[in-house]
Amino acid sequence: VTGTSALEAGKVTVDGPQACPGTTTIDGRVIPNENKFDLGTVPLRTAFAQSCNTTFSQIAATLLTSQQLADTAKQMGIGADFTVPGVTTVTGSVPVPAAAVERAEDGFGQGKDQVSPFAMALVAATAEQGRTPVPTLLTGQPAQSDTPPTQIPGGTLSSLKLLMRAVVTSGDRLAG
């Protein structure tokens, strides 16, 4: 969500350099990567593939507004309310943070962010389709959503797909 928001705002590019230090401090809060791994300065695609908490906390805290994160999360299905015949759905929420440190925590999926597996499936489907799908469980009984699907701009979508692909092709740091 943070990557999509920053790409859409024109604040980052897939191959633009981003710092991925072992830790970063934002308003007194020390944010570490897992086991404090440090990649130095790398392309955004590498930071994304390697899950650099420090990179995405810095992007969220310094390049995005609080509202941008919440809006992009909703655009990708988090916080949307779906009525799906035959199943109860919960997508979670990404509240608008009040301070930069809260934005930083939300920027790597912690802080006050809450999501369900259903919501993350919506995020992945949105990245694939370019707009949040409306799920269907039973044929002939379409779901309803309180949030109309919003198209992710073509350039942002292409970049997001490159980032998602990088996780599969080069995101093996955590596998070892």
Tab-separated table of N, CA and C in Angstrom:
chain	number	residue	atom	x	y	z
A	1	VAL	N	0.834	-1.189	0.000
A	1	VAL	CA	0.000	0.000	0.000
A	1	VAL	C	0.882	1.257	0.000
A	2	THR	N	1.924	1.245	0.815
A	2	THR	CA	2.822	2.401	0.859
A	2	THR	C	3.520	2.597	-0.476
A	3	GLY	N	3.993	1.500	-1.062
A	3	GLY	CA	4.642	1.595	-2.363
A	3	GLY	C	3.702	2.132	-3.419
A	4	THR	N	2.481	1.639	-3.439
A	4	THR	CA	1.488	2.106	-4.409
A	4	THR	C	1.205	3.588	-4.206
A	5	SER	N	1.043	3.992	-2.967
A	5	SER	CA	0.754	5.391	-2.661
A	5	SER	C	1.893	6.302	-3.116
A	6	ALA	N	3.124	5.892	-2.829
A	6	ALA	CA	4.283	6.716	-3.214
A	6	ALA	C	4.485	6.735	-4.727
A	7	LEU	N	4.250	5.602	-5.391
A	7	LEU	CA	4.341	5.566	-6.854
A	7	LEU	C	3.284	6.465	-7.478
A	8	GLU	N	2.055	6.348	-6.982
A	8	GLU	CA	0.949	7.134	-7.527
A	8	GLU	C	1.174	8.636	-7.330
A	9	ALA	N	1.804	8.998	-6.223
A	9	ALA	CA	2.077	10.410	-5.940
A	9	ALA	C	3.309	10.916	-6.690
A	10	GLY	N	4.010	10.029	-7.380
A	10	GLY	CA	5.211	10.428	-8.107
A	10	GLY	C	6.401	10.692	-7.197
A	11	LYS	N	6.388	10.144	-5.988
A	11	LYS	CA	7.456	10.383	-5.016
A	11	LYS	C	8.617	9.406	-5.154
A	12	VAL	N	8.370	8.254	-5.772
A	12	VAL	CA	9.394	7.226	-5.951
A	12	VAL	C	9.236	6.595	-7.330
A	13	THR	N	10.278	5.880	-7.748
A	13	THR	CA	10.212	5.062	-8.955
A	13	THR	C	10.730	3.674	-8.603
A	14	VAL	N	10.405	2.709	-9.416
A	14	VAL	CA	10.789	1.327	-9.154
A	14	VAL	C	12.294	1.171	-8.983
A	15	ASP	N	13.061	1.848	-9.815
A	15	ASP	CA	14.513	1.693	-9.757
A	15	ASP	C	15.226	2.866	-9.091
A	16	GLY	N	14.464	3.777	-8.510
A	16	GLY	CA	15.065	4.904	-7.804
A	16	GLY	C	15.716	4.456	-6.511
A	17	PRO	N	16.804	5.112	-6.110
A	17	PRO	CA	17.531	4.704	-4.904
A	17	PRO	C	16.755	5.015	-3.627
A	18	GLN	N	16.796	4.036	-2.717
A	18	GLN	CA	16.154	4.188	-1.414
A	18	GLN	C	17.084	3.627	-0.345
A	19	ALA	N	17.150	4.306	0.767
A	19	ALA	CA	17.959	3.824	1.885
A	19	ALA	C	17.252	2.662	2.574
A	20	CYS	N	18.024	1.621	2.890
A	20	CYS	CA	17.514	0.477	3.648
A	20	CYS	C	18.506	0.163	4.772
A	21	PRO	N	18.598	1.082	5.764
A	21	PRO	CA	19.511	0.828	6.886
A	21	PRO	C	18.938	-0.233	7.819
A	22	GLY	N	19.780	-0.768	8.669
A	22	GLY	CA	19.341	-1.779	9.635
A	22	GLY	C	18.281	-1.261	10.588
A	23	THR	N	18.410	0.016	10.968
A	23	THR	CA	17.408	0.687	11.800
A	23	THR	C	17.287	2.126	11.318
A	24	THR	N	16.180	2.721	11.627
A	24	THR	CA	15.987	4.149	11.399
A	24	THR	C	15.197	4.686	12.586
A	25	THR	N	15.399	5.943	12.909
A	25	THR	CA	14.691	6.547	14.028
A	25	THR	C	13.828	7.686	13.507
A	26	ILE	N	12.555	7.618	13.821
A	26	ILE	CA	11.609	8.651	13.407
A	26	ILE	C	10.887	9.146	14.651
A	27	ASP	N	11.076	10.417	14.952
A	27	ASP	CA	10.482	11.042	16.138
A	27	ASP	C	10.703	10.205	17.401
A	28	GLY	N	11.926	9.703	17.569
A	28	GLY	CA	12.279	8.957	18.763
A	28	GLY	C	11.975	7.471	18.718
A	29	ARG	N	11.232	7.017	17.726
A	29	ARG	CA	10.879	5.586	17.609
A	29	ARG	C	11.913	4.905	16.723
A	30	VAL	N	12.609	3.896	17.263
A	30	VAL	CA	13.577	3.134	16.487
A	30	VAL	C	12.821	2.037	15.738
A	31	ILE	N	12.968	2.043	14.437
A	31	ILE	CA	12.306	1.055	13.593
A	31	ILE	C	13.389	0.180	12.979
A	32	PRO	N	13.341	-1.136	13.276
A	32	PRO	CA	14.353	-2.046	12.730
A	32	PRO	C	13.821	-2.871	11.563
A	33	ASN	N	14.734	-3.341	10.734
A	33	ASN	CA	14.422	-4.424	9.814
A	33	ASN	C	14.543	-5.716	10.614
A	34	GLU	N	14.017	-6.814	10.096
A	34	GLU	CA	14.168	-8.096	10.770
A	34	GLU	C	15.652	-8.395	10.957
A	35	ASN	N	16.033	-8.716	12.176
A	35	ASN	CA	17.437	-8.976	12.527
A	35	ASN	C	18.356	-7.813	12.142
A	36	LYS	N	17.782	-6.636	11.996
A	36	LYS	CA	18.516	-5.405	11.674
A	36	LYS	C	19.371	-5.514	10.401
A	37	PHE	N	18.887	-6.296	9.412
A	37	PHE	CA	19.655	-6.379	8.164
A	37	PHE	C	19.756	-5.004	7.528
A	38	ASP	N	20.874	-4.739	6.880
A	38	ASP	CA	21.192	-3.441	6.282
A	38	ASP	C	21.603	-3.676	4.834
A	39	LEU	N	20.864	-3.098	3.910
A	39	LEU	CA	21.190	-3.229	2.487
A	39	LEU	C	21.854	-1.986	1.912
A	40	GLY	N	22.016	-0.955	2.726
A	40	GLY	CA	22.566	0.290	2.203
A	40	GLY	C	21.533	0.991	1.338
A	41	THR	N	21.981	1.606	0.261
A	41	THR	CA	21.070	2.258	-0.679
A	41	THR	C	20.855	1.319	-1.856
A	42	VAL	N	19.591	1.014	-2.107
A	42	VAL	CA	19.222	0.055	-3.143
A	42	VAL	C	18.033	0.586	-3.937
A	43	PRO	N	17.759	0.027	-5.118
A	43	PRO	CA	16.546	0.412	-5.838
A	43	PRO	C	15.299	0.047	-5.020
A	44	LEU	N	14.246	0.805	-5.196
A	44	LEU	CA	12.998	0.533	-4.489
A	44	LEU	C	12.571	-0.920	-4.684
A	45	ARG	N	12.737	-1.455	-5.878
A	45	ARG	CA	12.332	-2.840	-6.156
A	45	ARG	C	13.055	-3.805	-5.208
A	46	THR	N	14.318	-3.561	-4.907
A	46	THR	CA	15.063	-4.423	-3.986
A	46	THR	C	14.556	-4.248	-2.560
A	47	ALA	N	14.328	-3.017	-2.150
A	47	ALA	CA	13.801	-2.759	-0.804
A	47	ALA	C	12.444	-3.432	-0.617
A	48	PHE	N	11.616	-3.402	-1.656
A	48	PHE	CA	10.301	-4.028	-1.610
A	48	PHE	C	10.445	-5.548	-1.526
A	49	ALA	N	11.274	-6.105	-2.402
A	49	ALA	CA	11.459	-7.559	-2.453
A	49	ALA	C	12.034	-8.104	-1.154
A	50	GLN	N	12.885	-7.322	-0.508
A	50	GLN	CA	13.538	-7.777	0.723
A	50	GLN	C	12.783	-7.353	1.982
A	51	SER	N	11.660	-6.654	1.814
A	51	SER	CA	10.815	-6.249	2.934
A	51	SER	C	11.557	-5.349	3.923
A	52	CYS	N	12.087	-4.246	3.417
A	52	CYS	CA	12.815	-3.279	4.249
A	52	CYS	C	11.833	-2.388	5.010
A	53	ASN	N	11.602	-2.713	6.255
A	53	ASN	CA	10.724	-1.887	7.091
A	53	ASN	C	11.222	-0.448	7.126
A	54	THR	N	12.537	-0.289	7.222
A	54	THR	CA	13.104	1.049	7.365
A	54	THR	C	12.837	1.903	6.130
A	55	THR	N	12.899	1.294	4.970
A	55	THR	CA	12.637	2.038	3.728
A	55	THR	C	11.209	2.551	3.711
A	56	PHE	N	10.260	1.660	3.961
A	56	PHE	CA	8.852	2.043	3.834
A	56	PHE	C	8.381	2.928	4.980
A	57	SER	N	9.019	2.813	6.148
A	57	SER	CA	8.686	3.741	7.224
A	57	SER	C	9.157	5.149	6.865
A	58	GLN	N	10.342	5.252	6.263
A	58	GLN	CA	10.860	6.562	5.859
A	58	GLN	C	10.014	7.177	4.743
A	59	ILE	N	9.631	6.370	3.772
A	59	ILE	CA	8.784	6.870	2.676
A	59	ILE	C	7.476	7.406	3.239
A	60	ALA	N	6.841	6.622	4.109
A	60	ALA	CA	5.557	7.037	4.670
A	60	ALA	C	5.681	8.302	5.513
A	61	ALA	N	6.732	8.371	6.315
A	61	ALA	CA	6.882	9.507	7.235
A	61	ALA	C	7.297	10.793	6.534
A	62	THR	N	8.091	10.675	5.471
A	62	THR	CA	8.658	11.890	4.875
A	62	THR	C	8.100	12.268	3.502
A	63	LEU	N	7.545	11.309	2.778
A	63	LEU	CA	7.099	11.613	1.415
A	63	LEU	C	5.588	11.613	1.229
A	64	LEU	N	4.860	11.020	2.173
A	64	LEU	CA	3.409	10.897	2.028
A	64	LEU	C	2.673	11.631	3.141
A	65	THR	N	1.450	12.003	2.844
A	65	THR	CA	0.598	12.574	3.884
A	65	THR	C	-0.158	11.444	4.566
A	66	SER	N	-0.665	11.702	5.721
A	66	SER	CA	-1.453	10.714	6.450
A	66	SER	C	-2.653	10.262	5.630
A	67	GLN	N	-3.283	11.183	4.967
A	67	GLN	CA	-4.478	10.862	4.188
A	67	GLN	C	-4.150	9.982	2.991
A	68	GLN	N	-2.971	10.155	2.384
A	68	GLN	CA	-2.610	9.344	1.220
A	68	GLN	C	-2.566	7.861	1.561
A	69	LEU	N	-1.972	7.497	2.681
A	69	LEU	CA	-1.906	6.088	3.072
A	69	LEU	C	-3.303	5.503	3.271
A	70	ALA	N	-4.142	6.216	3.986
A	70	ALA	CA	-5.499	5.731	4.252
A	70	ALA	C	-6.296	5.617	2.957
A	71	ASP	N	-6.164	6.598	2.073
A	71	ASP	CA	-6.898	6.568	0.807
A	71	ASP	C	-6.445	5.422	-0.086
A	72	THR	N	-5.132	5.192	-0.156
A	72	THR	CA	-4.626	4.101	-0.993
A	72	THR	C	-5.052	2.755	-0.426
A	73	ALA	N	-5.021	2.604	0.890
A	73	ALA	CA	-5.471	1.359	1.514
A	73	ALA	C	-6.924	1.079	1.132
A	74	LYS	N	-7.762	2.092	1.211
A	74	LYS	CA	-9.188	1.928	0.860
A	74	LYS	C	-9.329	1.604	-0.625
A	75	GLN	N	-8.540	2.267	-1.458
A	75	GLN	CA	-8.555	2.022	-2.903
A	75	GLN	C	-8.220	0.552	-3.204
A	76	MET	N	-7.401	-0.051	-2.339
A	76	MET	CA	-6.979	-1.429	-2.567
A	76	MET	C	-7.828	-2.436	-1.785
A	77	GLY	N	-8.898	-1.962	-1.136
A	77	GLY	CA	-9.855	-2.854	-0.487
A	77	GLY	C	-9.798	-2.902	1.022
A	78	ILE	N	-8.774	-2.317	1.639
A	78	ILE	CA	-8.668	-2.348	3.101
A	78	ILE	C	-9.581	-1.269	3.678
A	79	GLY	N	-10.503	-1.687	4.516
A	79	GLY	CA	-11.462	-0.753	5.102
A	79	GLY	C	-12.760	-0.671	4.331
A	80	ALA	N	-12.822	-1.313	3.170
A	80	ALA	CA	-14.074	-1.356	2.409
A	80	ALA	C	-15.001	-2.375	3.067
A	81	ASP	N	-16.282	-2.127	2.988
A	81	ASP	CA	-17.259	-3.046	3.557
A	81	ASP	C	-17.923	-3.791	2.414
A	82	PHE	N	-17.792	-5.109	2.425
A	82	PHE	CA	-18.387	-5.954	1.395
A	82	PHE	C	-19.533	-6.755	1.987
A	83	THR	N	-20.620	-6.830	1.263
A	83	THR	CA	-21.722	-7.712	1.592
A	83	THR	C	-21.688	-8.819	0.551
A	84	VAL	N	-21.264	-10.000	0.987
A	84	VAL	CA	-21.123	-11.141	0.094
A	84	VAL	C	-22.106	-12.209	0.556
A	85	PRO	N	-23.124	-12.507	-0.253
A	85	PRO	CA	-24.069	-13.548	0.150
A	85	PRO	C	-23.345	-14.859	0.481
A	86	GLY	N	-23.611	-15.381	1.683
A	86	GLY	CA	-23.044	-16.650	2.091
A	86	GLY	C	-21.813	-16.559	2.965
A	87	VAL	N	-21.279	-15.361	3.189
A	87	VAL	CA	-20.057	-15.246	3.983
A	87	VAL	C	-19.997	-13.870	4.652
A	88	THR	N	-19.384	-13.830	5.829
A	88	THR	CA	-19.124	-12.565	6.506
A	88	THR	C	-17.701	-12.140	6.162
A	89	THR	N	-17.522	-10.900	5.786
A	89	THR	CA	-16.202	-10.415	5.413
A	89	THR	C	-15.752	-9.300	6.346
A	90	VAL	N	-14.452	-9.269	6.576
A	90	VAL	CA	-13.818	-8.199	7.346
A	90	VAL	C	-12.547	-7.841	6.606
A	91	THR	N	-12.369	-6.569	6.294
A	91	THR	CA	-11.154	-6.165	5.586
A	91	THR	C	-10.171	-5.442	6.481
A	92	GLY	N	-10.620	-4.882	7.588
A	92	GLY	CA	-9.728	-4.173	8.489
A	92	GLY	C	-9.816	-2.673	8.307
A	93	SER	N	-8.729	-1.989	8.691
A	93	SER	CA	-8.721	-0.536	8.594
A	93	SER	C	-7.295	-0.001	8.624
A	94	VAL	N	-7.137	1.136	7.993
A	94	VAL	CA	-5.897	1.904	8.071
A	94	VAL	C	-6.338	3.320	8.427
A	95	PRO	N	-6.364	3.633	9.729
A	95	PRO	CA	-6.816	4.962	10.139
A	95	PRO	C	-5.821	6.045	9.718
A	96	VAL	N	-6.301	7.246	9.621
A	96	VAL	CA	-5.443	8.376	9.277
A	96	VAL	C	-4.587	8.692	10.505
A	97	PRO	N	-3.263	8.501	10.402
A	97	PRO	CA	-2.396	8.741	11.558
A	97	PRO	C	-2.250	10.231	11.851
A	98	ALA	N	-2.055	10.536	13.121
A	98	ALA	CA	-1.959	11.930	13.542
A	98	ALA	C	-0.543	12.494	13.440
A	99	ALA	N	0.468	11.638	13.506
A	99	ALA	CA	1.851	12.122	13.557
A	99	ALA	C	2.735	11.326	12.601
A	100	ALA	N	3.902	11.875	12.298
A	100	ALA	CA	4.850	11.229	11.379
A	100	ALA	C	5.266	9.857	11.877
A	101	VAL	N	5.460	9.686	13.181
A	101	VAL	CA	5.874	8.386	13.703
A	101	VAL	C	4.779	7.346	13.482
A	102	GLU	N	3.516	7.749	13.599
A	102	GLU	CA	2.415	6.824	13.324
A	102	GLU	C	2.360	6.485	11.834
A	103	ARG	N	2.609	7.471	10.991
A	103	ARG	CA	2.666	7.237	9.544
A	103	ARG	C	3.791	6.256	9.222
A	104	ALA	N	4.935	6.424	9.901
A	104	ALA	CA	6.075	5.533	9.695
A	104	ALA	C	5.709	4.101	10.055
A	105	GLU	N	5.053	3.905	11.191
A	105	GLU	CA	4.649	2.558	11.605
A	105	GLU	C	3.635	1.968	10.627
A	106	ASP	N	2.684	2.776	10.199
A	106	ASP	CA	1.693	2.319	9.224
A	106	ASP	C	2.347	2.012	7.874
A	107	GLY	N	3.438	2.704	7.583
A	107	GLY	CA	4.109	2.552	6.302
A	107	GLY	C	4.687	1.167	6.064
A	108	PHE	N	4.917	0.403	7.131
A	108	PHE	CA	5.376	-0.968	6.940
A	108	PHE	C	4.396	-1.966	7.570
A	109	GLY	N	3.133	-1.514	7.686
A	109	GLY	CA	2.065	-2.428	8.066
A	109	GLY	C	1.910	-2.697	9.543
A	110	GLN	N	2.421	-1.810	10.366
A	110	GLN	CA	2.246	-1.996	11.797
A	110	GLN	C	1.514	-0.779	12.344
A	111	GLY	N	1.813	-0.343	13.519
A	111	GLY	CA	1.075	0.786	14.079
A	111	GLY	C	-0.376	0.384	14.305
A	112	LYS	N	-1.282	1.169	13.808
A	112	LYS	CA	-2.706	0.917	14.023
A	112	LYS	C	-3.372	0.221	12.830
A	113	ASP	N	-2.587	-0.149	11.825
A	113	ASP	CA	-3.138	-0.894	10.691
A	113	ASP	C	-3.714	-2.215	11.181
A	114	GLN	N	-4.858	-2.581	10.631
A	114	GLN	CA	-5.444	-3.891	10.881
A	114	GLN	C	-5.963	-4.421	9.559
A	115	VAL	N	-5.533	-5.631	9.196
A	115	VAL	CA	-6.016	-6.247	7.961
A	115	VAL	C	-6.283	-7.730	8.198
A	116	SER	N	-7.134	-8.258	7.363
A	116	SER	CA	-7.464	-9.683	7.427
A	116	SER	C	-6.854	-10.387	6.215
A	117	PRO	N	-6.800	-11.707	6.235
A	117	PRO	CA	-6.358	-12.428	5.046
A	117	PRO	C	-7.217	-12.089	3.822
A	118	PHE	N	-8.514	-11.909	4.049
A	118	PHE	CA	-9.417	-11.506	2.964
A	118	PHE	C	-8.974	-10.169	2.371
A	119	ALA	N	-8.615	-9.228	3.227
A	119	ALA	CA	-8.170	-7.913	2.749
A	119	ALA	C	-6.884	-8.025	1.941
A	120	MET	N	-5.954	-8.847	2.407
A	120	MET	CA	-4.693	-8.984	1.675
A	120	MET	C	-4.910	-9.687	0.330
A	121	ALA	N	-5.892	-10.585	0.262
A	121	ALA	CA	-6.246	-11.181	-1.028
A	121	ALA	C	-6.799	-10.096	-1.957
A	122	LEU	N	-7.582	-9.172	-1.407
A	122	LEU	CA	-8.092	-8.050	-2.209
A	122	LEU	C	-6.954	-7.161	-2.699
A	123	VAL	N	-5.962	-6.905	-1.830
A	123	VAL	CA	-4.815	-6.082	-2.222
A	123	VAL	C	-4.075	-6.742	-3.383
A	124	ALA	N	-3.825	-8.052	-3.272
A	124	ALA	CA	-3.128	-8.764	-4.344
A	124	ALA	C	-3.956	-8.767	-5.632
A	125	ALA	N	-5.264	-8.969	-5.503
A	125	ALA	CA	-6.137	-8.963	-6.682
A	125	ALA	C	-6.197	-7.572	-7.309
A	126	THR	N	-6.167	-6.552	-6.487
A	126	THR	CA	-6.155	-5.180	-6.999
A	126	THR	C	-4.873	-4.917	-7.775
A	127	ALA	N	-3.750	-5.402	-7.243
A	127	ALA	CA	-2.470	-5.245	-7.941
A	127	ALA	C	-2.503	-5.962	-9.286
A	128	GLU	N	-3.185	-7.072	-9.358
A	128	GLU	CA	-3.279	-7.830	-10.613
A	128	GLU	C	-4.239	-7.176	-11.607
A	129	GLN	N	-5.419	-6.770	-11.124
A	129	GLN	CA	-6.472	-6.272	-12.008
A	129	GLN	C	-6.438	-4.764	-12.243
A	130	GLY	N	-5.786	-4.048	-11.338
A	130	GLY	CA	-5.757	-2.599	-11.472
A	130	GLY	C	-6.918	-1.887	-10.806
A	131	ARG	N	-7.811	-2.635	-10.215
A	131	ARG	CA	-8.929	-2.075	-9.449
A	131	ARG	C	-9.418	-3.144	-8.489
A	132	THR	N	-9.988	-2.717	-7.378
A	132	THR	CA	-10.451	-3.673	-6.382
A	132	THR	C	-11.598	-4.495	-6.953
A	133	PRO	N	-11.455	-5.808	-6.952
A	133	PRO	CA	-12.547	-6.644	-7.452
A	133	PRO	C	-13.679	-6.720	-6.427
A	134	VAL	N	-14.863	-7.031	-6.909
A	134	VAL	CA	-15.979	-7.300	-6.010
A	134	VAL	C	-16.130	-8.817	-5.979
A	135	PRO	N	-15.797	-9.428	-4.835
A	135	PRO	CA	-15.788	-10.891	-4.766
A	135	PRO	C	-17.183	-11.501	-4.878
A	136	THR	N	-17.225	-12.711	-5.375
A	136	THR	CA	-18.469	-13.464	-5.485
A	136	THR	C	-18.226	-14.861	-4.951
A	137	LEU	N	-19.086	-15.322	-4.082
A	137	LEU	CA	-18.989	-16.669	-3.542
A	137	LEU	C	-19.985	-17.595	-4.233
A	138	LEU	N	-21.202	-17.095	-4.443
A	138	LEU	CA	-22.263	-17.892	-5.041
A	138	LEU	C	-22.632	-17.336	-6.409
A	139	THR	N	-22.624	-18.205	-7.406
A	139	THR	CA	-22.968	-17.794	-8.774
A	139	THR	C	-24.343	-17.144	-8.787
A	140	GLY	N	-24.421	-16.010	-9.468
A	140	GLY	CA	-25.692	-15.307	-9.601
A	140	GLY	C	-26.038	-14.422	-8.421
A	141	GLN	N	-25.173	-14.386	-7.411
A	141	GLN	CA	-25.429	-13.541	-6.252
A	141	GLN	C	-24.224	-12.627	-6.022
A	142	PRO	N	-24.148	-11.562	-6.808
A	142	PRO	CA	-22.975	-10.676	-6.712
A	142	PRO	C	-22.910	-9.961	-5.367
A	143	ALA	N	-21.696	-9.684	-4.968
A	143	ALA	CA	-21.448	-8.955	-3.727
A	143	ALA	C	-21.670	-7.458	-3.963
A	144	GLN	N	-21.813	-6.749	-2.880
A	144	GLN	CA	-21.937	-5.292	-2.912
A	144	GLN	C	-20.821	-4.716	-2.051
A	145	SER	N	-20.376	-3.516	-2.409
A	145	SER	CA	-19.346	-2.847	-1.619
A	145	SER	C	-19.759	-1.413	-1.369
A	146	ASP	N	-19.367	-0.896	-0.209
A	146	ASP	CA	-19.635	0.506	0.102
A	146	ASP	C	-18.617	1.437	-0.555
A	147	THR	N	-17.617	0.853	-1.201
A	147	THR	CA	-16.556	1.630	-1.834
A	147	THR	C	-16.501	1.288	-3.313
A	148	PRO	N	-16.819	2.241	-4.175
A	148	PRO	CA	-16.753	1.927	-5.598
A	148	PRO	C	-15.307	1.655	-6.029
A	149	PRO	N	-15.101	0.656	-6.905
A	149	PRO	CA	-13.743	0.368	-7.363
A	149	PRO	C	-13.125	1.592	-8.042
A	150	THR	N	-11.864	1.841	-7.717
A	150	THR	CA	-11.122	2.941	-8.322
A	150	THR	C	-9.984	2.345	-9.127
A	151	GLN	N	-9.819	2.812	-10.336
A	151	GLN	CA	-8.759	2.313	-11.204
A	151	GLN	C	-7.406	2.856	-10.746
A	152	ILE	N	-6.433	1.978	-10.622
A	152	ILE	CA	-5.062	2.408	-10.340
A	152	ILE	C	-4.492	2.887	-11.676
A	153	PRO	N	-3.919	4.081	-11.739
A	153	PRO	CA	-3.375	4.585	-13.005
A	153	PRO	C	-2.389	3.603	-13.631
A	154	GLY	N	-2.392	3.519	-14.953
A	154	GLY	CA	-1.592	2.553	-15.697
A	154	GLY	C	-0.121	2.516	-15.334
A	155	GLY	N	0.523	3.668	-15.220
A	155	GLY	CA	1.944	3.701	-14.877
A	155	GLY	C	2.207	3.175	-13.480
A	156	THR	N	1.339	3.529	-12.555
A	156	THR	CA	1.468	3.034	-11.186
A	156	THR	C	1.255	1.531	-11.155
A	157	LEU	N	0.260	1.067	-11.886
A	157	LEU	CA	-0.036	-0.366	-11.908
A	157	LEU	C	1.130	-1.158	-12.494
A	158	SER	N	1.710	-0.681	-13.574
A	158	SER	CA	2.866	-1.367	-14.179
A	158	SER	C	4.018	-1.444	-13.187
A	159	SER	N	4.271	-0.346	-12.490
A	159	SER	CA	5.352	-0.319	-11.498
A	159	SER	C	5.053	-1.249	-10.330
A	160	LEU	N	3.811	-1.254	-9.874
A	160	LEU	CA	3.420	-2.123	-8.768
A	160	LEU	C	3.611	-3.594	-9.147
A	161	LYS	N	3.274	-3.938	-10.364
A	161	LYS	CA	3.461	-5.328	-10.813
A	161	LYS	C	4.943	-5.692	-10.837
A	162	LEU	N	5.798	-4.752	-11.207
A	162	LEU	CA	7.239	-5.021	-11.175
A	162	LEU	C	7.714	-5.269	-9.744
A	163	LEU	N	7.199	-4.484	-8.803
A	163	LEU	CA	7.571	-4.675	-7.398
A	163	LEU	C	7.091	-6.030	-6.892
A	164	MET	N	5.862	-6.369	-7.200
A	164	MET	CA	5.314	-7.642	-6.739
A	164	MET	C	6.091	-8.812	-7.348
A	165	ARG	N	6.467	-8.690	-8.601
A	165	ARG	CA	7.234	-9.748	-9.262
A	165	ARG	C	8.611	-9.902	-8.613
A	166	ALA	N	9.204	-8.795	-8.199
A	166	ALA	CA	10.528	-8.843	-7.581
A	166	ALA	C	10.521	-9.663	-6.295
A	167	VAL	N	9.411	-9.667	-5.579
A	167	VAL	CA	9.321	-10.480	-4.364
A	167	VAL	C	9.493	-11.954	-4.723
A	168	VAL	N	8.920	-12.347	-5.829
A	168	VAL	CA	8.988	-13.752	-6.249
A	168	VAL	C	10.355	-14.103	-6.837
A	169	THR	N	10.912	-13.203	-7.620
A	169	THR	CA	12.157	-13.521	-8.323
A	169	THR	C	13.422	-13.250	-7.527
A	170	SER	N	13.368	-12.310	-6.580
A	170	SER	CA	14.602	-11.975	-5.855
A	170	SER	C	14.384	-11.708	-4.376
A	171	GLY	N	13.246	-12.058	-3.843
A	171	GLY	CA	12.959	-11.813	-2.432
A	171	GLY	C	13.292	-12.975	-1.538
A	172	ASP	N	14.475	-13.563	-1.764
A	172	ASP	CA	14.817	-14.784	-1.057
A	172	ASP	C	15.662	-14.575	0.197
A	173	ARG	N	15.935	-13.340	0.582
A	173	ARG	CA	16.759	-13.078	1.756
A	173	ARG	C	16.186	-13.765	2.986
A	174	LEU	N	14.867	-13.774	3.132
A	174	LEU	CA	14.246	-14.353	4.317
A	174	LEU	C	14.112	-15.872	4.234
A	175	ALA	N	14.267	-16.434	3.059
A	175	ALA	CA	14.096	-17.879	2.897
A	175	ALA	C	15.270	-18.662	3.469
A	176	GLY	N	16.451	-18.046	3.567
A	176	GLY	CA	17.634	-18.765	4.032
A	176	GLY	C	17.678	-18.814	5.488
